[in-house]
Amino acid sequence: MSGRAALRVGDQVRLDERLHTVVGLSGPLVRLADEAGRASLVLLPHLLAAEGFEFLGQGDGSPVVAPFALLDTVPPLEAEKATAWEQHLLELESGRQSGIGAGAGPRPEYDPARHTLEERIAAKATELRALGWTVSARTVERMRTRYRDQGVWGLVDHRKTRLSSPTGRADERVVSAVAEVLAGQLNESTGTRGRVRRRVEALLAEQHGAGVVPMPSKTTFYRLVEAVSAGTHAFGSAASRRSQARRPEGMFTPSAACRPGELVQIDTTPLDVLVILEDGVSGRPELTIAVDVATRTICAAVLRPAGTKAVDASLLLAKMLVPEPLRPGWPETLALSATLIPHARLLNIDARLEQAAAKPVIVPETIGIDHGKVFVSDAFIAACRSLGVSVQPSRPATPTDKAIVERTFSSINTLFCQHVSGYTGSNTDRRGSGVEAVWTLAELDDLLQEWIVACWQQRPHDGLRSPFLPGRSMSPNDAYALLVARTGYIPLPLSGLDYLELLPAVWRSVNDYGIRIDHRTYNCPELAPLRRRPSGVAAKGGLWEVHYDPYDLSQVWVRNARTGEWITVPWTHRHLVSTPFADFTWRRARDLLAMRGQDDANQATVAAAVDQLLTRAESGPDRRIAARTRAALEPARSVPALPQAPALEDAEDEATVPEQTSNVIPFGVFDALALSTSTDSECSPLREPPPFSSVRFSWPGQHSEWGSRDGLSAPCASMLS
């Protein structure tokens, strides 16, 4: 122990065989207070050199800040009593009464110069008894100690501030049994409190014996159950109850990212809108989106019929890497150049942004997924690996790991879906009467893409705030403009061959008649070197690798294992179908023919049925037909046979390729080789896709006509019609 610097206020020392507390330091002077409250003033050198001096360190009586906010919880009468105690104790210590000026002297019985502390305490006890208080000198000393340690809060009668228990005075054995029963019905269907009471009685009899633990009355028991089950949805929605139980027990930390693409979350959910599917039957589509955590940008959105495939997730990756084009009919205000994003500087890096819409291109570094079979499939994992994207699976049954994409789905439902004709609500309890599908899947997709650019990307989000402007929320485009200036942008362009690699693959032999997939035959002259020959891939038994687009089955692509080149092979009967068709449309046509007792393997008949389905779906079903379901097509019902399509003379010869030039052009976006190569072969036609038939819509005071394939888009207000 050396010097004043080592001695602090609150330290305890032993001097003259008594315990002292350092209560003040002023130059070389040290003010001490013993256990009885007697103060003394000594010089620091004398204190350190005194015989029997011992430094004991920081004492428990160090100054503490009184909990002033807790005084608001004290009843008014008790607060007044504590304030009165404080005034009496201050007079006891200093001799002066509260409210009297500094010039007034102390009352004789409380003058520290005339009386010791014990005498002043005794005088104060006598005074308080004269005022009607039931106190003694010991009580005054105890209150003085509590005031010194806790301030005014120590003078409060804490019997008046006890915290109430949620379960009251209920038997702890009953409380424990109620909690155990409620936890056991987590995954059960929602029941009543009466069921809980019966199970609690049985559990208590099993654990403690029949009649040992008395049960409270029904009213008291129901109040107890209400208190124990608070916040668990024990008697509400079963889905909410399970979701609440899956929340992490620890502190919830939201996902965070500092740059665009650092973390992208992807997920799929059914959309709460009825649409007209390809077969003319209404149903709810599935929406797959990718959301950038740093900017809340919806990088890409894919709308598909129920049953999203791994190829849909893979194609979603491809859509993220290419700019969203500014479609004809969209206002110039939706162009990327009209935003705060540094369009001119980015255009020098990526020329594709010249005619881009107001949605940035974000190359993902890490993608967060759940354990859905679509995202854990080999096709999606391989696509991410080939693009250099890391995959981060979330914990099972933990939706909070992908909280941002889950919240985005909720926002899409409230900001977009509820304004669309055919909105079903989130469940049957919210569904109105007479809800019918109005939009086709393609039309709804056009509306959704325009809404993302016009509304979502330019709408301020509360979760997007700059630390330099905390009072202002930003839109996803604003956040991207702020971050890209700091982190930069490196484009990752995809060629046509990259798109082909993302498509699903099957392994088939190449015969004289070509390649057969699901009763469809594909053939062209370029397959001649491959016919009846093994591919050399021993792991696949010499079969050839064939890639196909499940949303356009009019052609497939075969990889020549020996040269590495791709061969585009058309369907031999695609001249019978006026527009591209999807895999689910083909299966539906075969089901219809099987129900009618016809040969579903006859390709010409199937092609005619596919054409009829597409024509009906494209023009929109009659209102009376729109209400029908698949049950109306049961075999027991008499259905007239479909007219036979005109048969070709060589229809039986599957190896023959029709010389007639096809009128069907594949979807432009999936004509993969057209993106990187050019050929005059009739196996790889490079022509512009024909537009769909126009669809007429109207709202009060206006009429318009637009098509979904020619890129024209109606205003978002048409959703409200």
PDB file of N, CA and C in Angstrom, residues 27-83:
ATOM      1  N   GLY A  27      -7.112  16.133  -1.165  1.00  0.00           N
ATOM      2  CA  GLY A  27      -5.692  16.375  -0.969  1.00  0.00           C
ATOM      3  C   GLY A  27      -5.091  15.294  -0.098  1.00  0.00           C
ATOM      4  N   PRO A  28      -4.358  15.705   0.956  1.00  0.00           N
ATOM      5  CA  PRO A  28      -3.780  14.691   1.859  1.00  0.00           C
ATOM      6  C   PRO A  28      -4.754  14.232   2.942  1.00  0.00           C
ATOM      7  N   LEU A  29      -5.990  14.775   2.936  1.00  0.00           N
ATOM      8  CA  LEU A  29      -6.946  14.430   3.977  1.00  0.00           C
ATOM      9  C   LEU A  29      -7.807  13.249   3.547  1.00  0.00           C
ATOM     10  N   VAL A  30      -8.082  12.368   4.497  1.00  0.00           N
ATOM     11  CA  VAL A  30      -8.908  11.188   4.270  1.00  0.00           C
ATOM     12  C   VAL A  30     -10.030  11.202   5.298  1.00  0.00           C
ATOM     13  N   ARG A  31     -11.276  11.157   4.810  1.00  0.00           N
ATOM     14  CA  ARG A  31     -12.427  11.124   5.709  1.00  0.00           C
ATOM     15  C   ARG A  31     -12.863   9.676   5.871  1.00  0.00           C
ATOM     16  N   LEU A  32     -12.958   9.235   7.128  1.00  0.00           N
ATOM     17  CA  LEU A  32     -13.313   7.861   7.449  1.00  0.00           C
ATOM     18  C   LEU A  32     -14.629   7.838   8.216  1.00  0.00           C
ATOM     19  N   ALA A  33     -15.354   6.718   8.099  1.00  0.00           N
ATOM     20  CA  ALA A  33     -16.585   6.497   8.864  1.00  0.00           C
ATOM     21  C   ALA A  33     -16.544   5.077   9.384  1.00  0.00           C
ATOM     22  N   ASP A  34     -16.741   4.938  10.725  1.00  0.00           N
ATOM     23  CA  ASP A  34     -16.699   3.598  11.294  1.00  0.00           C
ATOM     24  C   ASP A  34     -18.062   2.937  11.183  1.00  0.00           C
ATOM     25  N   GLU A  35     -18.183   1.724  11.757  1.00  0.00           N
ATOM     26  CA  GLU A  35     -19.418   0.953  11.636  1.00  0.00           C
ATOM     27  C   GLU A  35     -20.594   1.633  12.322  1.00  0.00           C
ATOM     28  N   ALA A  36     -20.326   2.453  13.343  1.00  0.00           N
ATOM     29  CA  ALA A  36     -21.390   3.163  14.046  1.00  0.00           C
ATOM     30  C   ALA A  36     -21.763   4.464  13.359  1.00  0.00           C
ATOM     31  N   GLY A  37     -21.068   4.820  12.297  1.00  0.00           N
ATOM     32  CA  GLY A  37     -21.375   6.043  11.571  1.00  0.00           C
ATOM     33  C   GLY A  37     -20.578   7.241  12.029  1.00  0.00           C
ATOM     34  N   ARG A  38     -19.655   7.076  13.006  1.00  0.00           N
ATOM     35  CA  ARG A  38     -18.857   8.191  13.490  1.00  0.00           C
ATOM     36  C   ARG A  38     -17.792   8.535  12.461  1.00  0.00           C
ATOM     37  N   ALA A  39     -17.711   9.796  12.111  1.00  0.00           N
ATOM     38  CA  ALA A  39     -16.773  10.252  11.092  1.00  0.00           C
ATOM     39  C   ALA A  39     -15.495  10.758  11.735  1.00  0.00           C
ATOM     40  N   SER A  40     -14.397  10.623  11.011  1.00  0.00           N
ATOM     41  CA  SER A  40     -13.097  11.115  11.481  1.00  0.00           C
ATOM     42  C   SER A  40     -12.297  11.593  10.279  1.00  0.00           C
ATOM     43  N   LEU A  41     -11.379  12.530  10.521  1.00  0.00           N
ATOM     44  CA  LEU A  41     -10.568  13.114   9.458  1.00  0.00           C
ATOM     45  C   LEU A  41      -9.107  12.961   9.837  1.00  0.00           C
ATOM     46  N   VAL A  42      -8.323  12.279   8.995  1.00  0.00           N
ATOM     47  CA  VAL A  42      -6.912  12.017   9.294  1.00  0.00           C
ATOM     48  C   VAL A  42      -6.086  12.360   8.076  1.00  0.00           C
ATOM     49  N   LEU A  43      -4.801  12.659   8.343  1.00  0.00           N
ATOM     50  CA  LEU A  43      -3.864  12.876   7.246  1.00  0.00           C
ATOM     51  C   LEU A  43      -3.448  11.536   6.665  1.00  0.00           C
ATOM     52  N   LEU A  44      -3.297  11.488   5.349  1.00  0.00           N
ATOM     53  CA  LEU A  44      -2.943  10.233   4.691  1.00  0.00           C
ATOM     54  C   LEU A  44      -1.610   9.682   5.193  1.00  0.00           C
ATOM     55  N   PRO A  45      -0.522  10.511   5.350  1.00  0.00           N
ATOM     56  CA  PRO A  45       0.733   9.931   5.882  1.00  0.00           C
ATOM     57  C   PRO A  45       0.568   9.351   7.283  1.00  0.00           C
ATOM     58  N   HIS A  46      -0.213  10.053   8.130  1.00  0.00           N
ATOM     59  CA  HIS A  46      -0.440   9.530   9.481  1.00  0.00           C
ATOM     60  C   HIS A  46      -1.217   8.219   9.435  1.00  0.00           C
ATOM     61  N   LEU A  47      -2.198   8.138   8.513  1.00  0.00           N
ATOM     62  CA  LEU A  47      -3.000   6.915   8.404  1.00  0.00           C
ATOM     63  C   LEU A  47      -2.142   5.735   7.970  1.00  0.00           C
ATOM     64  N   LEU A  48      -1.293   5.953   6.988  1.00  0.00           N
ATOM     65  CA  LEU A  48      -0.487   4.845   6.484  1.00  0.00           C
ATOM     66  C   LEU A  48       0.577   4.403   7.488  1.00  0.00           C
ATOM     67  N   ALA A  49       1.038   5.362   8.325  1.00  0.00           N
ATOM     68  CA  ALA A  49       2.098   5.028   9.292  1.00  0.00           C
ATOM     69  C   ALA A  49       1.555   4.607  10.646  1.00  0.00           C
ATOM     70  N   ALA A  50       0.220   4.677  10.821  1.00  0.00           N
ATOM     71  CA  ALA A  50      -0.352   4.367  12.133  1.00  0.00           C
ATOM     72  C   ALA A  50      -0.160   2.892  12.472  1.00  0.00           C
ATOM     73  N   GLU A  51       0.028   2.613  13.783  1.00  0.00           N
ATOM     74  CA  GLU A  51       0.208   1.240  14.241  1.00  0.00           C
ATOM     75  C   GLU A  51      -1.130   0.504  14.177  1.00  0.00           C
ATOM     76  N   GLY A  52      -1.149  -0.682  13.632  1.00  0.00           N
ATOM     77  CA  GLY A  52      -2.365  -1.476  13.506  1.00  0.00           C
ATOM     78  C   GLY A  52      -3.184  -1.161  12.254  1.00  0.00           C
ATOM     79  N   PHE A  53      -2.625  -0.267  11.370  1.00  0.00           N
ATOM     80  CA  PHE A  53      -3.373   0.048  10.136  1.00  0.00           C
ATOM     81  C   PHE A  53      -3.352  -1.170   9.194  1.00  0.00           C
ATOM     82  N   GLU A  54      -4.488  -1.477   8.624  1.00  0.00           N
ATOM     83  CA  GLU A  54      -4.591  -2.611   7.680  1.00  0.00           C
ATOM     84  C   GLU A  54      -5.563  -2.231   6.549  1.00  0.00           C
ATOM     85  N   PHE A  55      -5.089  -2.390   5.333  1.00  0.00           N
ATOM     86  CA  PHE A  55      -5.937  -2.109   4.158  1.00  0.00           C
ATOM     87  C   PHE A  55      -6.724  -3.376   3.797  1.00  0.00           C
ATOM     88  N   LEU A  56      -8.058  -3.284   3.761  1.00  0.00           N
ATOM     89  CA  LEU A  56      -8.908  -4.450   3.529  1.00  0.00           C
ATOM     90  C   LEU A  56      -9.488  -4.503   2.116  1.00  0.00           C
ATOM     91  N   GLY A  57      -9.289  -3.480   1.334  1.00  0.00           N
ATOM     92  CA  GLY A  57      -9.801  -3.497  -0.048  1.00  0.00           C
ATOM     93  C   GLY A  57     -11.169  -2.854  -0.169  1.00  0.00           C
ATOM     94  N   GLN A  58     -11.790  -3.038  -1.370  1.00  0.00           N
ATOM     95  CA  GLN A  58     -13.098  -2.442  -1.645  1.00  0.00           C
ATOM     96  C   GLN A  58     -14.168  -3.132  -0.819  1.00  0.00           C
ATOM     97  N   GLY A  59     -14.945  -2.370  -0.121  1.00  0.00           N
ATOM     98  CA  GLY A  59     -15.971  -2.926   0.733  1.00  0.00           C
ATOM     99  C   GLY A  59     -17.297  -3.087   0.028  1.00  0.00           C
ATOM    100  N   ASP A  60     -18.179  -3.829   0.681  1.00  0.00           N
ATOM    101  CA  ASP A  60     -19.511  -4.036   0.135  1.00  0.00           C
ATOM    102  C   ASP A  60     -20.351  -2.774   0.180  1.00  0.00           C
ATOM    103  N   GLY A  61     -19.920  -1.813   1.001  1.00  0.00           N
ATOM    104  CA  GLY A  61     -20.710  -0.597   1.146  1.00  0.00           C
ATOM    105  C   GLY A  61     -20.357   0.479   0.146  1.00  0.00           C
ATOM    106  N   SER A  62     -19.815   0.112  -1.027  1.00  0.00           N
ATOM    107  CA  SER A  62     -19.472   1.098  -2.046  1.00  0.00           C
ATOM    108  C   SER A  62     -20.734   1.784  -2.536  1.00  0.00           C
ATOM    109  N   PRO A  63     -20.610   3.026  -2.978  1.00  0.00           N
ATOM    110  CA  PRO A  63     -21.807   3.767  -3.390  1.00  0.00           C
ATOM    111  C   PRO A  63     -22.549   3.052  -4.509  1.00  0.00           C
ATOM    112  N   VAL A  64     -23.848   3.025  -4.402  1.00  0.00           N
ATOM    113  CA  VAL A  64     -24.706   2.437  -5.426  1.00  0.00           C
ATOM    114  C   VAL A  64     -25.765   3.451  -5.801  1.00  0.00           C
ATOM    115  N   VAL A  65     -26.251   3.333  -7.051  1.00  0.00           N
ATOM    116  CA  VAL A  65     -27.296   4.222  -7.537  1.00  0.00           C
ATOM    117  C   VAL A  65     -28.643   3.610  -7.186  1.00  0.00           C
ATOM    118  N   ALA A  66     -29.467   4.379  -6.547  1.00  0.00           N
ATOM    119  CA  ALA A  66     -30.778   3.880  -6.149  1.00  0.00           C
ATOM    120  C   ALA A  66     -31.646   3.643  -7.378  1.00  0.00           C
ATOM    121  N   PRO A  67     -32.457   2.592  -7.370  1.00  0.00           N
ATOM    122  CA  PRO A  67     -33.353   2.319  -8.514  1.00  0.00           C
ATOM    123  C   PRO A  67     -34.561   3.250  -8.493  1.00  0.00           C
ATOM    124  N   PHE A  68     -34.358   4.478  -9.004  1.00  0.00           N
ATOM    125  CA  PHE A  68     -35.420   5.480  -8.908  1.00  0.00           C
ATOM    126  C   PHE A  68     -36.653   5.081  -9.717  1.00  0.00           C
ATOM    127  N   ALA A  69     -36.458   4.371 -10.845  1.00  0.00           N
ATOM    128  CA  ALA A  69     -37.614   4.015 -11.665  1.00  0.00           C
ATOM    129  C   ALA A  69     -38.563   3.078 -10.934  1.00  0.00           C
ATOM    130  N   LEU A  70     -38.023   2.262 -10.008  1.00  0.00           N
ATOM    131  CA  LEU A  70     -38.887   1.336  -9.278  1.00  0.00           C
ATOM    132  C   LEU A  70     -39.822   2.054  -8.318  1.00  0.00           C
ATOM    133  N   LEU A  71     -39.514   3.316  -7.974  1.00  0.00           N
ATOM    134  CA  LEU A  71     -40.386   4.054  -7.065  1.00  0.00           C
ATOM    135  C   LEU A  71     -41.754   4.305  -7.691  1.00  0.00           C
ATOM    136  N   ASP A  72     -41.819   4.253  -9.053  1.00  0.00           N
ATOM    137  CA  ASP A  72     -43.113   4.445  -9.708  1.00  0.00           C
ATOM    138  C   ASP A  72     -44.050   3.277  -9.469  1.00  0.00           C
ATOM    139  N   THR A  73     -43.506   2.128  -9.039  1.00  0.00           N
ATOM    140  CA  THR A  73     -44.344   0.954  -8.799  1.00  0.00           C
ATOM    141  C   THR A  73     -44.855   0.887  -7.365  1.00  0.00           C
ATOM    142  N   VAL A  74     -44.437   1.829  -6.542  1.00  0.00           N
ATOM    143  CA  VAL A  74     -44.817   1.824  -5.124  1.00  0.00           C
ATOM    144  C   VAL A  74     -46.166   2.507  -4.966  1.00  0.00           C
ATOM    145  N   PRO A  75     -47.076   1.964  -4.166  1.00  0.00           N
ATOM    146  CA  PRO A  75     -48.353   2.653  -3.896  1.00  0.00           C
ATOM    147  C   PRO A  75     -48.114   4.044  -3.331  1.00  0.00           C
ATOM    148  N   PRO A  76     -48.982   5.014  -3.633  1.00  0.00           N
ATOM    149  CA  PRO A  76     -48.748   6.407  -3.191  1.00  0.00           C
ATOM    150  C   PRO A  76     -48.553   6.549  -1.680  1.00  0.00           C
ATOM    151  N   LEU A  77     -49.322   5.821  -0.876  1.00  0.00           N
ATOM    152  CA  LEU A  77     -49.201   5.948   0.569  1.00  0.00           C
ATOM    153  C   LEU A  77     -47.833   5.479   1.047  1.00  0.00           C
ATOM    154  N   GLU A  78     -47.342   4.359   0.462  1.00  0.00           N
ATOM    155  CA  GLU A  78     -46.022   3.847   0.844  1.00  0.00           C
ATOM    156  C   GLU A  78     -44.922   4.775   0.369  1.00  0.00           C
ATOM    157  N   ALA A  79     -45.107   5.416  -0.796  1.00  0.00           N
ATOM    158  CA  ALA A  79     -44.107   6.364  -1.286  1.00  0.00           C
ATOM    159  C   ALA A  79     -44.007   7.577  -0.360  1.00  0.00           C
ATOM    160  N   GLU A  80     -45.140   8.070   0.134  1.00  0.00           N
ATOM    161  CA  GLU A  80     -45.112   9.198   1.064  1.00  0.00           C
ATOM    162  C   GLU A  80     -44.418   8.811   2.369  1.00  0.00           C
ATOM    163  N   LYS A  81     -44.658   7.592   2.804  1.00  0.00           N
ATOM    164  CA  LYS A  81     -44.023   7.135   4.047  1.00  0.00           C
ATOM    165  C   LYS A  81     -42.518   7.018   3.878  1.00  0.00           C
ATOM    166  N   ALA A  82     -42.059   6.533   2.720  1.00  0.00           N
ATOM    167  CA  ALA A  82     -40.616   6.429   2.481  1.00  0.00           C
ATOM    168  C   ALA A  82     -39.984   7.810   2.408  1.00  0.00           C
ATOM    169  N   THR A  83     -40.670   8.786   1.807  1.00  0.00           N
ATOM    170  CA  THR A  83     -40.143  10.151   1.738  1.00  0.00           C
ATOM    171  C   THR A  83     -40.037  10.768   3.140  1.00  0.00           C
TER     172      THR A  83
END
